Coordinates of C-alpha atoms and ligand atoms in Angstrom, one line a residue:
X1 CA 0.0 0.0 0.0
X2 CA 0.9 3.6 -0.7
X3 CA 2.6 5.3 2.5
X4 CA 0.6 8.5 1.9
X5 CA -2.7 7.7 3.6
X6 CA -4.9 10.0 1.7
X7 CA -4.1 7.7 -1.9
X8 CA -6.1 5.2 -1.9
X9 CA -3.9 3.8 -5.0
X10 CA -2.0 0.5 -4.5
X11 CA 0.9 0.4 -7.1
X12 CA 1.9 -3.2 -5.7
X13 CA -1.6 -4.5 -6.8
X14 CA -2.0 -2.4 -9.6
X15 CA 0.8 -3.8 -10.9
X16 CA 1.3 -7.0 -9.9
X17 CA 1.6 -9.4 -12.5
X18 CA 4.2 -7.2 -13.9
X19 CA 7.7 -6.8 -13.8
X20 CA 8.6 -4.4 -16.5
X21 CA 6.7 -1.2 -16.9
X22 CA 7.2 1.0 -19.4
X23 CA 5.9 5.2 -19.0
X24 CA 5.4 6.7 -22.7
X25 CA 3.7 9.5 -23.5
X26 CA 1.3 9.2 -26.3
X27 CA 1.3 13.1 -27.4
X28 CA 3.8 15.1 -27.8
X29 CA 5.3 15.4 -24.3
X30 CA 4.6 17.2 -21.2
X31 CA 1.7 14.9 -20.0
X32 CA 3.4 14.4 -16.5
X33 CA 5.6 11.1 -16.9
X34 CA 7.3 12.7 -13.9
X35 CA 4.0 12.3 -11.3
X36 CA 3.1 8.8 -12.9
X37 CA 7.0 7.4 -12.4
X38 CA 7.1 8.6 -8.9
X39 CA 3.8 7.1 -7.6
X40 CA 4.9 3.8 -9.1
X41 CA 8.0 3.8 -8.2
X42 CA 7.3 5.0 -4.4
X43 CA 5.0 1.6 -4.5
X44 CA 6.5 -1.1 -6.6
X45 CA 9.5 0.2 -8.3
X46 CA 13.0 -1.8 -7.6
X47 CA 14.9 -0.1 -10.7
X48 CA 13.5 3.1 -12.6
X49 CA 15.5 3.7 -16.7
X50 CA 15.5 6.8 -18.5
X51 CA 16.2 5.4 -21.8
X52 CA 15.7 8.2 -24.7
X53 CA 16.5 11.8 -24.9
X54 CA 18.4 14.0 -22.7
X55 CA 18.3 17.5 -20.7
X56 CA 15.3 18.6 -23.4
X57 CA 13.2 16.8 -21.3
X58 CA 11.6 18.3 -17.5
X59 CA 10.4 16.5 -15.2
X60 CA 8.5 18.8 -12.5
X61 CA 7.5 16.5 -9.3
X62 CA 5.8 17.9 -5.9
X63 CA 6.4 16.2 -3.2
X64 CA 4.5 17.4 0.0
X65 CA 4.9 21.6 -0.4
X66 CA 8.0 20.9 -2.4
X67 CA 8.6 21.0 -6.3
X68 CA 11.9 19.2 -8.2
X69 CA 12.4 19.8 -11.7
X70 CA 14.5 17.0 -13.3
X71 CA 15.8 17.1 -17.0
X72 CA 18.5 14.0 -16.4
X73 CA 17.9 12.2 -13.1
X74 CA 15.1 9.5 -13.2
X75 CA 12.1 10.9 -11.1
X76 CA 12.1 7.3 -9.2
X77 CA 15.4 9.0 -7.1
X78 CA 13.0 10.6 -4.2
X79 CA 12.5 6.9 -2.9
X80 CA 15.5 5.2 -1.5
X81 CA 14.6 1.7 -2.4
X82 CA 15.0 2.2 -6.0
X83 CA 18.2 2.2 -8.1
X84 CA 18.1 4.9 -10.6
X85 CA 20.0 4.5 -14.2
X86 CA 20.5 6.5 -16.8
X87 CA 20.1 4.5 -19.7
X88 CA 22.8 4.1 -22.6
X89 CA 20.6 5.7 -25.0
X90 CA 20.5 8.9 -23.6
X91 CA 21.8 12.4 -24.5
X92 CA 24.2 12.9 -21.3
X93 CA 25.1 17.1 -20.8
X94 CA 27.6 16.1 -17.7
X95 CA 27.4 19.5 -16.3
X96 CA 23.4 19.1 -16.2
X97 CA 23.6 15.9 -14.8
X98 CA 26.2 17.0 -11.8
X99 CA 24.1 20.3 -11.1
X100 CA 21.2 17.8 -10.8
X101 CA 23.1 15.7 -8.3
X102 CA 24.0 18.7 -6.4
X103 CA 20.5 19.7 -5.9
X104 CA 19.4 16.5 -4.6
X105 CA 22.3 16.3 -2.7
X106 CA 21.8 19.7 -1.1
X107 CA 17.8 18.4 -0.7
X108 CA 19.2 15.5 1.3
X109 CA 18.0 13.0 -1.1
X110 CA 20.7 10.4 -1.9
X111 CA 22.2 9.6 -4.6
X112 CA 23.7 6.5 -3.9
X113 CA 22.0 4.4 -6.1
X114 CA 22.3 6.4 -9.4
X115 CA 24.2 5.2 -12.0
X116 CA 25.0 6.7 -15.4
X117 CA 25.5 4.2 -18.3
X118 CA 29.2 3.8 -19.2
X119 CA 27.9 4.2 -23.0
X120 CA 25.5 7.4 -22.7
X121 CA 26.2 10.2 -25.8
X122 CA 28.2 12.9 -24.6
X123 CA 26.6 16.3 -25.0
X124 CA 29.6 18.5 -25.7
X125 CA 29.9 22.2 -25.9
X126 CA 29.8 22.5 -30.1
X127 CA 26.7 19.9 -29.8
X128 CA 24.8 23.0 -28.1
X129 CA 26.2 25.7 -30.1
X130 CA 25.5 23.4 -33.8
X131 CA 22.0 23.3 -32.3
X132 CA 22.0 26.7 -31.1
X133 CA 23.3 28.6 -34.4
X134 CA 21.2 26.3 -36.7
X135 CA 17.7 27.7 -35.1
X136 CA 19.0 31.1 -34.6
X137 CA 19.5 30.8 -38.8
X138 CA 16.5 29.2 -39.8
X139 CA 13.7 31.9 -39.1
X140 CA 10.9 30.6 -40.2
X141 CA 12.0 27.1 -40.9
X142 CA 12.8 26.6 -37.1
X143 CA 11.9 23.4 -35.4
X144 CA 12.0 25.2 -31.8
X145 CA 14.6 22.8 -30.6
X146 CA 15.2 23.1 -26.7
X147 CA 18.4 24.6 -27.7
X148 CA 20.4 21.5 -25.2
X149 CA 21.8 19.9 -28.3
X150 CA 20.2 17.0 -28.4
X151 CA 20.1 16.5 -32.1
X152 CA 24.0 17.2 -33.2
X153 CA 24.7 14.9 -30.3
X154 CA 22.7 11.9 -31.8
X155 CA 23.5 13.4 -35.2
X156 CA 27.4 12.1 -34.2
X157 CA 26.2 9.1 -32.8
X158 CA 24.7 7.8 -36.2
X159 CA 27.9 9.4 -37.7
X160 CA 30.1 7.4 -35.9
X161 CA 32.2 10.7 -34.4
X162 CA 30.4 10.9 -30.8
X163 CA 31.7 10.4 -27.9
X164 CA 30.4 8.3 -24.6
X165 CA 30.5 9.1 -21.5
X166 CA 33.2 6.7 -20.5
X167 CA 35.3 8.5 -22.7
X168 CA 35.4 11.3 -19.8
X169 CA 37.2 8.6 -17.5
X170 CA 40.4 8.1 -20.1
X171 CA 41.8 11.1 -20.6
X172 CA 44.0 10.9 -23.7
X173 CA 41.3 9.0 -25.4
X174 CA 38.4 11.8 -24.6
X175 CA 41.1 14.3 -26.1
X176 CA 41.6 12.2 -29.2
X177 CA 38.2 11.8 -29.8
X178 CA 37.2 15.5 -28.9
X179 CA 40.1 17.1 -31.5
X180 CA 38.4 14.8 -34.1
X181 CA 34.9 15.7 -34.0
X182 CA 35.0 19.3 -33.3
X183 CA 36.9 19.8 -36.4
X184 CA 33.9 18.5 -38.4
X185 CA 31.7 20.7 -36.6
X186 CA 33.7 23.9 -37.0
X187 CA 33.4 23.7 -40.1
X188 CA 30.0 23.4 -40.2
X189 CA 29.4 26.4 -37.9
X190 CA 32.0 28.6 -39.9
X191 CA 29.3 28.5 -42.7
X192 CA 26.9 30.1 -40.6
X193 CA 27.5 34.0 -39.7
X194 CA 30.1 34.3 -37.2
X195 CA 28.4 37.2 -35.6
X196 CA 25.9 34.6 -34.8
X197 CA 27.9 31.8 -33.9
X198 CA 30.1 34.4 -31.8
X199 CA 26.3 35.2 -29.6
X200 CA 25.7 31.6 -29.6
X201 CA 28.8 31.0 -27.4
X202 CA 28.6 34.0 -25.3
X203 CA 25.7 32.4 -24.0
X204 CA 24.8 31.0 -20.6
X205 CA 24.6 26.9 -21.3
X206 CA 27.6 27.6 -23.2
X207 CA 30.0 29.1 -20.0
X208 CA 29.2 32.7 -21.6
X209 CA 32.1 32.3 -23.9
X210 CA 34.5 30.5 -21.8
X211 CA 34.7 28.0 -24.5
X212 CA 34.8 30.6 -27.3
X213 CA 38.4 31.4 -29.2
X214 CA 37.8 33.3 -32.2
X215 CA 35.6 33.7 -35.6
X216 CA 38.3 31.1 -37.3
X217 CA 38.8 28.6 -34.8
X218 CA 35.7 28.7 -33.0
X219 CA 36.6 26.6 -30.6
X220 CA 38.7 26.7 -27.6
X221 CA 39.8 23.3 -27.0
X222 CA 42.1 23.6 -24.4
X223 CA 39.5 25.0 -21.9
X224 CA 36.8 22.2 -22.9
X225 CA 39.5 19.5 -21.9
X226 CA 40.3 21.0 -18.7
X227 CA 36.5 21.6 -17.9
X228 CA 35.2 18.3 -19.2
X229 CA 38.4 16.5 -17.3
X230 CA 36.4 17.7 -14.3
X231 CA 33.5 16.6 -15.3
X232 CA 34.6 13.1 -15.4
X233 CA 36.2 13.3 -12.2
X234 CA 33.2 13.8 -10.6
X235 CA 31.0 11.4 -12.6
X236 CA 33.4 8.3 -12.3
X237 CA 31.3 7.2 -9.2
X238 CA 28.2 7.5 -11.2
X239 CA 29.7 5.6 -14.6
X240 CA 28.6 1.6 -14.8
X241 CA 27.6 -1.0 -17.4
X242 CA 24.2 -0.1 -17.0
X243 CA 23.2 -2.4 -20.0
X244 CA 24.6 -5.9 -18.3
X245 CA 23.2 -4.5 -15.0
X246 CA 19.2 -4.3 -16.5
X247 CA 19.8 -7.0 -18.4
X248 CA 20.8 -9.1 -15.2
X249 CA 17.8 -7.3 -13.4
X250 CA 14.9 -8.6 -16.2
X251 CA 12.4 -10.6 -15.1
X252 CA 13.8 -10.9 -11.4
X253 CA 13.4 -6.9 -10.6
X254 CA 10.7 -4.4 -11.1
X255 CA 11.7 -2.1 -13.2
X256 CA 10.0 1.1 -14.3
X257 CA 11.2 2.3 -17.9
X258 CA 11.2 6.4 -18.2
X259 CA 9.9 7.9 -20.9
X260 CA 10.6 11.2 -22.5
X261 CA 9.1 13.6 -24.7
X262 CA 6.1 12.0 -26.9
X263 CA 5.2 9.5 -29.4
X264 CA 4.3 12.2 -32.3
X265 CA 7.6 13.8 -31.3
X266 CA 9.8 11.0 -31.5
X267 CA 12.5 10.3 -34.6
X268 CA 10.5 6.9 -36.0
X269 CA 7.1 7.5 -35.7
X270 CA 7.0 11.6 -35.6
X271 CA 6.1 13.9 -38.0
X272 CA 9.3 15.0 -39.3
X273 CA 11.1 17.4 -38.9
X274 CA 9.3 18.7 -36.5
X275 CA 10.5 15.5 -34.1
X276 CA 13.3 15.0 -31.3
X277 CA 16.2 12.8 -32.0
X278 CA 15.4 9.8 -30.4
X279 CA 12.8 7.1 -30.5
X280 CA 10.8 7.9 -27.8
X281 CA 8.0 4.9 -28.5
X282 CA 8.6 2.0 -26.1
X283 CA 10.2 0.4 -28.6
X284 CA 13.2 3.1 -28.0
X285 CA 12.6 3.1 -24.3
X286 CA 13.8 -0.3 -24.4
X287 CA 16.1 -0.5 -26.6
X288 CA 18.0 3.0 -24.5
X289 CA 17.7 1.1 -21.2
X290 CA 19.4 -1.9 -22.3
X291 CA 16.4 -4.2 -22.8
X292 CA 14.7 -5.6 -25.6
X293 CA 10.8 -4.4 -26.2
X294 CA 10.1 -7.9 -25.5
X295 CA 10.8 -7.8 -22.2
X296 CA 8.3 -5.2 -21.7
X297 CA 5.1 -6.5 -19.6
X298 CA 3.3 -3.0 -20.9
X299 CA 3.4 0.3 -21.6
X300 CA 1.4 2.9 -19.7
X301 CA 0.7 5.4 -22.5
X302 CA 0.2 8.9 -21.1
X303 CA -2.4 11.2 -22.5
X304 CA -3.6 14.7 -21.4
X305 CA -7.9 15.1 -21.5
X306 CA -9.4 17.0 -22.7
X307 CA -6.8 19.5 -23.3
X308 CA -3.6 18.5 -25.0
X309 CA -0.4 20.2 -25.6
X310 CA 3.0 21.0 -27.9
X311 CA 5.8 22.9 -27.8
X312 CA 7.8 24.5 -30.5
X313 CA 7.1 24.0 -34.2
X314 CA 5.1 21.4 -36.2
X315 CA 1.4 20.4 -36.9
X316 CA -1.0 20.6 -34.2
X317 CA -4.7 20.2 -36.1
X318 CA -6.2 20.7 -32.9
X319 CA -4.7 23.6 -31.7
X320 CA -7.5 26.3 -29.7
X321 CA -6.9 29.6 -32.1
X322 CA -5.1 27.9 -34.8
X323 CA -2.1 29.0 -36.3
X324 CA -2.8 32.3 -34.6
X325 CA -2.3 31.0 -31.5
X326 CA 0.5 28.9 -32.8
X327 CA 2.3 32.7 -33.9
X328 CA 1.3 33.6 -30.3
X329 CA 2.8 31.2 -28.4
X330 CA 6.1 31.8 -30.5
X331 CA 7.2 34.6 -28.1
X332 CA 4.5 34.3 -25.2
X333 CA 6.1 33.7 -21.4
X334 CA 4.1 33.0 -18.1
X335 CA 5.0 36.8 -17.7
X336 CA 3.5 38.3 -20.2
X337 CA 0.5 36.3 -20.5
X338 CA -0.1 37.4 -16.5
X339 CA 0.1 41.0 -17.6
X340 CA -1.8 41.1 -21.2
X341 CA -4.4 38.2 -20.2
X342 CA -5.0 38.2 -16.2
X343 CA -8.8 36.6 -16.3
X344 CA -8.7 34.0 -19.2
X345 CA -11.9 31.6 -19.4
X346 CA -12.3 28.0 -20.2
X347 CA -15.4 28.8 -21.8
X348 CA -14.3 32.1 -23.3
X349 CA -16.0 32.1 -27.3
X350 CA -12.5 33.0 -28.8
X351 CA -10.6 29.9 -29.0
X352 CA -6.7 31.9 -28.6
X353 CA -8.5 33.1 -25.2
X354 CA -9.5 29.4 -24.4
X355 CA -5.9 28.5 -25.4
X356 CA -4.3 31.3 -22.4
X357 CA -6.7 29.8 -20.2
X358 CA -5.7 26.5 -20.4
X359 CA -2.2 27.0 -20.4
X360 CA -2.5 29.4 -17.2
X361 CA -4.6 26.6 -15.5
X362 CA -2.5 23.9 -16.2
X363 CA 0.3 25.9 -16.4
X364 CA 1.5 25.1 -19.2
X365 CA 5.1 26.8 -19.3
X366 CA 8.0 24.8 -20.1
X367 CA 10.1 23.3 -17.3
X368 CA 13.1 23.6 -19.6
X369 CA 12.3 26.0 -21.4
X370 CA 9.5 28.6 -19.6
X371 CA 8.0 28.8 -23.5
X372 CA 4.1 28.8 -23.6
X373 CA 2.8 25.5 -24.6
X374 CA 0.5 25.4 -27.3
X375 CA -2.8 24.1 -26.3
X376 CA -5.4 21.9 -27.9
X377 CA -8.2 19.2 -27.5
X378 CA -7.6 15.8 -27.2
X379 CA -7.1 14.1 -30.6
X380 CA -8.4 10.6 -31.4
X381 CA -6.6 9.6 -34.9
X382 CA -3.4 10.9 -32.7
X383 CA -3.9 8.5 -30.1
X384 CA -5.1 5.7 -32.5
X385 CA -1.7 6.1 -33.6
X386 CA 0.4 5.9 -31.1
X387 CA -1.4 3.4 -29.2
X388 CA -0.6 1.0 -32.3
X389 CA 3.0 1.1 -30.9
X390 CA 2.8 1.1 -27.2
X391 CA -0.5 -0.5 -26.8
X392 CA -3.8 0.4 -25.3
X393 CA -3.3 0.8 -21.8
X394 CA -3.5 4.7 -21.4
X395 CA -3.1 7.1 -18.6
X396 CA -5.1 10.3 -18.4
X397 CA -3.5 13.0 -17.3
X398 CA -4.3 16.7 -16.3
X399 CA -8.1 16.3 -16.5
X400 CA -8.9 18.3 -13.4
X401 CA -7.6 21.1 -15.6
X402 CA -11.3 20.8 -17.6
X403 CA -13.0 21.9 -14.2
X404 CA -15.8 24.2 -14.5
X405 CA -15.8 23.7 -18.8
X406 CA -19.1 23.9 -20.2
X407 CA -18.4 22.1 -23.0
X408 CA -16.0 19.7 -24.2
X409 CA -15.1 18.9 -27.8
X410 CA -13.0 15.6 -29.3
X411 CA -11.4 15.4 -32.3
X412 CA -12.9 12.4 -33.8
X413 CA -11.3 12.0 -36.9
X414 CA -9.6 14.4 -39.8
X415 CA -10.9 15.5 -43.1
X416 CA -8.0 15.9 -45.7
X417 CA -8.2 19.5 -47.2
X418 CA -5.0 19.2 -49.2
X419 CA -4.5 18.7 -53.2
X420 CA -4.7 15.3 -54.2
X421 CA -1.3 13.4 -52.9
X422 CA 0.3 9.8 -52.2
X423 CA 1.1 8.2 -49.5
X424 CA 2.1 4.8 -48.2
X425 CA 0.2 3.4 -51.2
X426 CA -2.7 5.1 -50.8
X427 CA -4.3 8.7 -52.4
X428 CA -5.3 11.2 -50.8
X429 CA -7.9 13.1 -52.1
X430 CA -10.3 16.4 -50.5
X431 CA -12.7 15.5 -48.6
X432 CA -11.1 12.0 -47.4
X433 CA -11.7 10.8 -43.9
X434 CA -9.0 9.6 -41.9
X435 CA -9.4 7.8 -38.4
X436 CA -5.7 7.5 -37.6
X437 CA -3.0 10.4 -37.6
X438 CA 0.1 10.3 -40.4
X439 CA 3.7 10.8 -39.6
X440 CA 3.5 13.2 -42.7
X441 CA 4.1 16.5 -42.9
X442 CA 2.0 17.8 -45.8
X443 CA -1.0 15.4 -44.5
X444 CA -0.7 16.3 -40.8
X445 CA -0.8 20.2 -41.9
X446 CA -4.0 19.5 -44.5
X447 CA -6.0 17.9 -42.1
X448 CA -9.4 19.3 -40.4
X449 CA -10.4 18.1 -36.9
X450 CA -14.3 16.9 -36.8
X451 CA -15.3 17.1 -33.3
X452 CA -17.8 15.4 -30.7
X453 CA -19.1 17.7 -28.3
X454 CA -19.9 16.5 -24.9
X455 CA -20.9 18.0 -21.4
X456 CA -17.9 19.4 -18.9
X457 CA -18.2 18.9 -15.6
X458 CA -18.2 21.7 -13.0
X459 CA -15.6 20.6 -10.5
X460 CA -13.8 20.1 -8.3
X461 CA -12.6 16.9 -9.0
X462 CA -9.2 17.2 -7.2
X463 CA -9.8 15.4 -4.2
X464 CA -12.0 12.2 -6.1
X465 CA -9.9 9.2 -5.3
X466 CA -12.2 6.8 -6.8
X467 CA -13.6 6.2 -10.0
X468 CA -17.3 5.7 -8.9
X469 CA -17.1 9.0 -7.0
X470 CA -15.7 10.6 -9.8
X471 CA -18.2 12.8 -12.0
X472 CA -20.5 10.9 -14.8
X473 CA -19.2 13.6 -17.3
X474 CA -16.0 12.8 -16.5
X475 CA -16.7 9.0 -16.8
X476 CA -18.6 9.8 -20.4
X477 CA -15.1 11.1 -21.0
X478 CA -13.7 7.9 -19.9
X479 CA -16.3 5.4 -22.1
X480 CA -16.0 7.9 -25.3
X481 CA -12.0 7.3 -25.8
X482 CA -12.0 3.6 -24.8
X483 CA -14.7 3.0 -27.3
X484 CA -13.8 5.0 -30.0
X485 CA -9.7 4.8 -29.8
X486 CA -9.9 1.3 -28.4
X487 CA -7.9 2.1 -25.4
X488 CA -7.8 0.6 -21.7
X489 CA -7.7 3.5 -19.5
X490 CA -5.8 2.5 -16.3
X491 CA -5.5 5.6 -14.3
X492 CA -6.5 9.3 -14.2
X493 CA -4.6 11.7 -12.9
X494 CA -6.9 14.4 -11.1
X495 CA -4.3 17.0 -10.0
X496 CA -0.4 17.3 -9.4
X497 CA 0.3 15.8 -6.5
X498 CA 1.5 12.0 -6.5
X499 CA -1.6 11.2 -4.1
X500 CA -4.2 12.9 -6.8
X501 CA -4.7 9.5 -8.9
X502 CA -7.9 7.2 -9.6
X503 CA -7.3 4.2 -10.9
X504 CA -9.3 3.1 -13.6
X505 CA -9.0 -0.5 -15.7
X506 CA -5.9 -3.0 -14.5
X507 CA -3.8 -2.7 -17.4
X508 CA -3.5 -5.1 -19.8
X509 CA -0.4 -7.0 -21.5
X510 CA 0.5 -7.0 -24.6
Ligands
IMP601 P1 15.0 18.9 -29.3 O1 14.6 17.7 -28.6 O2 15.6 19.9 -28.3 O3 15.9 18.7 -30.4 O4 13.7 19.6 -29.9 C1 13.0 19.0 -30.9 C2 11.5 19.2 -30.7 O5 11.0 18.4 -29.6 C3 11.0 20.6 -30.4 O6 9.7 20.8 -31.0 C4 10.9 20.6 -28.9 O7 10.0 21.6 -28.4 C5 10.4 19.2 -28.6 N1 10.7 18.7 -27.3 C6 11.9 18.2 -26.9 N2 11.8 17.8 -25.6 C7 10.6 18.0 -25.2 C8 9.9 17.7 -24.0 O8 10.4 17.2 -23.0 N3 8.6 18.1 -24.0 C9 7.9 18.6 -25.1 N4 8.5 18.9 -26.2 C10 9.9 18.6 -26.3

């Protein structure tokens, strides 16, 4: 049983046939992975993975009065009993990962049993700054990267020029390595505008210029080494085989698999380029973590209702004030939105008003970031889609946000608008209906959301800790996606805190 005696949630029996668990998100991110990872692993969790991505992710968790935002550090680490690994397929920024340590240190939660795969990519300064200089050139074209340099670091992992995180315990070998790839990438930046490049590494992630020589060499080398040598000095406790160690933990541990970002954002299955770079399906959970998918009991697919959310660029059919909100939320902060907008309504008639208000309700700011998500509704052919790949059993997250809506709408299915084009052997025509999203850029932007409407609720549903005492609107919600997406909702998440959960269906395997 839970400690906290106001949840009435039992991970251990939730759970219990299971011994691998995998958290995805079945959007594009920012459903709260974070709460869900550390109410299961408080109950049941032995070892909790982060497998994909890297510091683009934040994970804000409350605990009692107090908030932790994690980009690196699995969220399992607030409970002693579980060991806490960061997987080999993730995007490692040592100096993110140490600040994180120092926090939790300084918190006087222990990090004893955190370990950092031997085989993690290192995030190195010209990773940022490639990342960095490339948006700040685009303009338009931007994808509204989380400037951490996620991509260029998996770019040299594909390109076989990318260094591990091991590589920061060997010395000579990390300088070998290092001289090699930066040369590739200053020559990439130098075809950029070195006033640009020359801002790029003035600023703060980048040690406002301490790594910054000149216009021609870019690069000061020397000062990385001697930073980065630090770096590894105080990682070596944290560096294992973390592969052999989940691999030797399968089937005899629990272990909790950490998602991050979404399905519709990740490299395979997103819509690119408007994507992260790594898989972030459970299929790439696995594989980062040192597993096979196989030995995946399920995956909890996370899933934000009614409202949904993105950040950055890319299709969003659903999105409340459409591509005007979209323009809005380019340079929109919490700030700003507190001054310009300081009574927003849920039921307000103009949808970029509806869009504020959901975002300052559920506030909907970027832990890495502080950028204004974008808001929507929940979208069926999305969720059909994803749920393809990491299986029906769905978490719903963030519906006390709806509170107090009059009147809810679901996007059922798309009409194509587009001119007639192929895809995957099929043409597309105007007027076309699809049930089931497309990881295709000129589909996903032609598309038109046909809604259901259905009742809100009024609220408060905060404090429900069972299903039966939830709301029937809420449980219309409930019978409208199972039915028409064909998913097995498992839990619902009615507010922040770990204890605010209501579990629905157990979940099924695969
Ligand atoms: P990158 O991962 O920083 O390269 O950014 C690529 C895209 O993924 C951008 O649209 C980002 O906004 C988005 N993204 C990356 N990490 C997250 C996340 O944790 N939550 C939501 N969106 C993310």
């Amino acid at each position: 049983m839970s400690s906290d005696p106001r949840s009435l949630f039992d991970g251990k029996k939730f759970l219990k046939d299971a011994k691998t668990v995998a958290v995805v998100c079945d959007q594009f991110g920012d459903t709260g992975k974070g709460k869900i990872v550390d109410l299961l692993s408080a109950s049941w969790a032995d070892i909790v993975v982060r497998g994909t991505g890297g510091g683009n992710a934040g994970h804000t968790i409350s605990v009692g009065t107090e908030k932790h935002v994690l980009h690196l550090v699995p969220c399992g680490i607030l409970h002693e009993q579980a060991m806490n690994v960061i997987g080999s397929g993730v995007a490692l920024d040592p100096k993110t990962f140490l600040d994180e340590v120092d926090v939790l240190s300084r918190a006087k939660i222990s990090v004893n049993k955190l370990a950092v795969s031997s085989l993690a990519h290192l995030v190195l300064p010209y990773h940022i700054a490639l990342d960095r200089v490339r948006e700040a050139s685009l303009g338009t074209g931007k994808i509204g990267t989380t400037g951490r340099g996620i991509g260029p670091t998996y770019t040299d992992f594909v390109n076989r020029t990318g260094l591990v995180a091991n590589d920061l315990l060997n010395p000579d070998v990390f300088r070998k390595k290092l001289a090699k790839a930066i040369d590739e990438s200053v020559r990439i930046l130098r075809t950029y505008d070195p006033a640009v490049v020359r801002e790029v590494m003035r600023q703060e992630i980048l040690g406002r210029g301490a790594f910054y020589k000149d216009e021609k060499i870019i690069f000061d080398v020397p000062a990385i080494v001697a930073q980065y040598e630090k770096y590894g000095s105080a990682l070596r406790e944290f560096v294992r085989d973390t592969d052999a160690l989940v691999r030797e933990a399968v089937g005899k541990k629990n272990i909790l698999l950490e998602g991050a970002q979404g399905h519709l954002l990740s490299l395979r299955y997103g819509t690119h380029p408007f994507v992260t770079s790594s898989d972030c399906s459970v299929g790439g959970l696995a594989e980062g973590s040192g597993m096979s998918v196989r030995d995946v009991d399920f995956a909890l697919g996370l899933v934000k209702a009614p409202f949904m959310t993105r950040v950055g660029e890319g299709p969003f059919p659903t999105e409340l004030g459409g591509e005007g909100a979209a323009v809005h939320c380019r340079n929109a902060t919490r700030e700003t939105e507190a001054k310009e907008y300081p009574n927003p309504s849920l039921n307000d008639k103009d949808d970029l008003i509806r869009g504020i208000a959901v975002r300052k309700v559920g506030n909907e700011y970027g832990a890495t970031t502080g950028r204004a998500r974008r808001t929507g509704w929940l979208d069926l052919p999305m969720l059909r889609y994803a749920a393809r790949t990491n299986g029906p059993n769905v978490v719903l997250t963030k519906v006390d946000i709806a509170d107090g809506t009059d009147v809810l709408k679901i996007c059922e299915s798309y009409i194509y608008d587009g001119e007639p084009y192929e895809w995957g052997g099929h043409k597309y025509q105007k007027g076309d209906a699809l049930q089931v999203a497309v990881p295709d850029l000129y589909i996903m932007e032609h598309v038109r959301p046909q809604y259901t409407e259905i009742k809100g609720w009024k609220g408060p549903i905060g404090d429900i800790r069972t299903f039966d005492d939830l709301p029937k609107e809420v449980k219309n919600m409930v019978a409208l996606l199972e039915k028409r997406a064909g998913v097995n909702v498992s839990l619902i998440s009615v507010g922040p805190d770990r204890e605010a959960t209501v579990a629905g269906n157990p979940p099924r395997k695969a």
